[in-house]
Structure formats: C-alpha cells, structure tokens
C-alpha cells in the first residue's frame, strides 16, 4: 500500500464497515502479527463469515431454543449423550491449548484453535443435536450453554466487544450472579477428566467418512434428500465407533444402513494396487523393488481388506517379511455399475445407487418437508408455531404424502394437512402450498 498510489486502507473506516472485533480478529488470528499480509475488505469479510458470524449464529440459535423451552441453568446435567461428552472433551482440550498459546503470545495458534472449535460446535454438535434442541432436551441445552460461556471467556482477549455483548445479553441474563464483565472473569481451567481421546478420534473418523460419502453422492448426481439403501465403509476404527456416532453417518448420508465394506470385497469395486515407493523406500531401502514385485502379484482385494481390518499385513519376500500399512500402497478402486465410491488416505465409502419405489417415495416426502419448512421460514413463523397446511401436487407426490401423513405433520408441527387440486407447474413436484397459523 502507498499513500502516493492512493490505495491505503484507513483503519477507522475499516472498523466502521466491518467492526473493530473483525479487524482485531483478522490481525491477530489470520497470520503472525509480525508478518506482512494482504489486508482488504474481502479478506476481513471472509474471516467474519467463517468464524465470528458462526459464533454469533450459534449464540442466537441457543437463545431461540432456550426461550422456546423455558430453559434455566441448573448446574451440570447428570445424563449426557455421546455427543454431549464429545463436545465437552473438545472444549477442555481447547481450554488447555489456548491457555498455552496465549501464554506464548501466539495469537495465530489461539485463533486457529478457536476457529476449529467453533466449526465443531456449530457445524457438528448443534447440527447433530438439532432434534434434541427442538424437543427442549435439558442436557443438550445445558451443554451448549456451558460451551458458549467458556468459549466467550476464551475469545474475550481477541474480540472484546462481541464477547462482552454476549456476556451481558446471554450469560448474565441466565446467571445474574456472574461477574459484571467478561473481562473481569478468570480464564477457564481445563478439566482433563472430561477429555476422551478415543471418542474424539471416532467423531473425526465419522466426519471424514461423511465427507467421502458426500463426494460419492456428488459424483453420482443423486441429491442428498433422496434416501439410499446402504453405504459400505472401509476404515480402521469403524468397528470401535459408538452406535450414536455411527448413526450420524447414516443420517448425514441419508442411507438406511451402514456396513463394513470388507463384507462386499470384489463384488463392489475392482481393486488394483501398486507399491508406494516413497513410503516403502524409507522403511526398507534396497529391498523396495523385491517388495514391490510381491505386491504386484498379490491378491489386491484380500491384501487391502486385511490392512483395513487389522491395520497392517505381513508380506513375505525373499525369505524376509515386510509389515505393510495402508500408506505403503497406492490403491485404485473402480466402482462397478450401480455403485458410487469415494476413497481418500485408505478410507472408502461406497453408496448403493439402486432406487426402489419405497426409496423414491421417501425422497419425495423429504422434498415436501423441506418445502414446508422453507415456507414456514418465509412466512416468519416462530419455531413453535402450529400450522394448518393446504397442499397440492402431482399424483406421485400426493400418494407419498398420504402414506407418510403423520410423519410429515409431526415434523412440520401441522395440526391439519388438507389437499387441493391446485398445483404449481413452476417446480418439478408441482407443489402448491398454503400455510396459516392454527
């Protein structure tokens, strides 16, 4: 930047447009404070959208559902779900790590850790627990409140204004005995007894598998609202994954069943393998050519299946034994007709693309529910408002709705759902909707 060229960004107008906290966060968290960097409106807007706005939206989400369920803070809940335990584990890891980062004056590391936790909290914990918030589950609301309170304390040194506003409008309203300012409170202390590394690893694995499944969906061009019969998964650690976490994979990918891909073997994909010379060379040096020759002649499906099941495979070569791991192979999996497969770093998700009449009907019901929820939102109905629905659509959609009438009514809080012959040719379902409050 240069005053001579006239491209200087004045700090005060920058703060007027984006807010002081946004500029502070960008300068502290988006890079080392002593390093040169590009500063611009788009760069600051991006960090606001990804982190600060997500934090603010999570606070607003909690306030909305806490008010709807008349939630009050009454100590720590005794019965926590697996997801409650997971987010509290992540929170206590965050407290310990950011305490070290602040002590070392490493604002970039602190910002990175905080941003990652906000993503975990909003885009996974809240997303996966949405039904519990809808039902006014006390444990879920208490857990989210505690996370937001601790997160606000952690963020306060970097974004003092938004955290003070949250403290005054949320924390002190819920707990009037709290300190008069977030900046007069002690920094949180990590409770290491609540850190569960195995659970954290399981959730991270589930999120990676969901991303792979979404990639397979995108490749197949089948919309996520269309249910599929099953997903076959290959990943070390799947067998130890808690049932609740495993169910999240099914829900996120909209499949009825999640099974181990090793059960399908060559019936699902054509597998070919080659030696990863970089990995094997570092381990076995001059023996790498002999090992590569044995890998080329091995049964690819059996070898890959064995490694995915146990984590390693003992390969005999020239009177020696090589202990192969997944990174020692270059695996190519080509899906057979009727399947979509995505693979990364030795983990795979395969989706069965066969659509039965029952699955198609379920997909139509999901489309109808989505359309009604969107209409509720556009009409500015409260989340707890009961509604009356008049619906018109083509015969296939009407038949699907009639077969799932109670499910739809419960999902969208409808007291009645009536039908009309009127349709809407502007959308593929011919869906016409009229919503009024009960």
CSV table of C-alpha atoms in Angstrom, one decimal, residues 61-74 130-142 144 382-384:
chain,number,residue,atom,x,y,z
A,61,UNK,CA,-29.6,-20.4,18.0
A,62,UNK,CA,-29.2,-21.2,21.7
A,63,UNK,CA,-31.2,-18.2,22.7
A,64,UNK,CA,-34.1,-19.1,20.4
A,65,UNK,CA,-34.5,-22.7,21.6
A,66,UNK,CA,-33.7,-21.9,25.3
A,67,UNK,CA,-36.6,-19.3,25.2
A,68,UNK,CA,-38.9,-21.7,23.4
A,69,UNK,CA,-38.3,-24.4,26.1
A,70,UNK,CA,-38.2,-22.1,29.1
A,71,UNK,CA,-34.7,-23.3,29.8
A,72,UNK,CA,-32.9,-22.3,33.1
A,73,UNK,CA,-29.4,-23.0,34.2
A,74,UNK,CA,-29.4,-25.5,37.0
A,130,UNK,CA,-30.8,-30.3,16.5
A,131,UNK,CA,-33.7,-32.7,17.3
A,132,UNK,CA,-32.8,-32.6,21.0
A,133,UNK,CA,-32.9,-28.8,21.0
A,134,UNK,CA,-36.2,-28.9,19.2
A,135,UNK,CA,-37.5,-31.2,21.9
A,136,UNK,CA,-36.1,-29.0,24.7
A,137,UNK,CA,-33.6,-31.6,25.9
A,138,UNK,CA,-32.1,-30.1,29.1
A,139,UNK,CA,-28.8,-31.9,28.9
A,140,UNK,CA,-28.2,-30.7,25.3
A,141,UNK,CA,-29.2,-27.1,26.2
A,142,UNK,CA,-27.1,-27.1,29.4
A,144,UNK,CA,-24.4,-25.9,24.7
A,382,UNK,CA,-42.0,-19.0,15.2
A,383,UNK,CA,-40.2,-22.3,15.6
A,384,UNK,CA,-43.0,-23.5,18.0
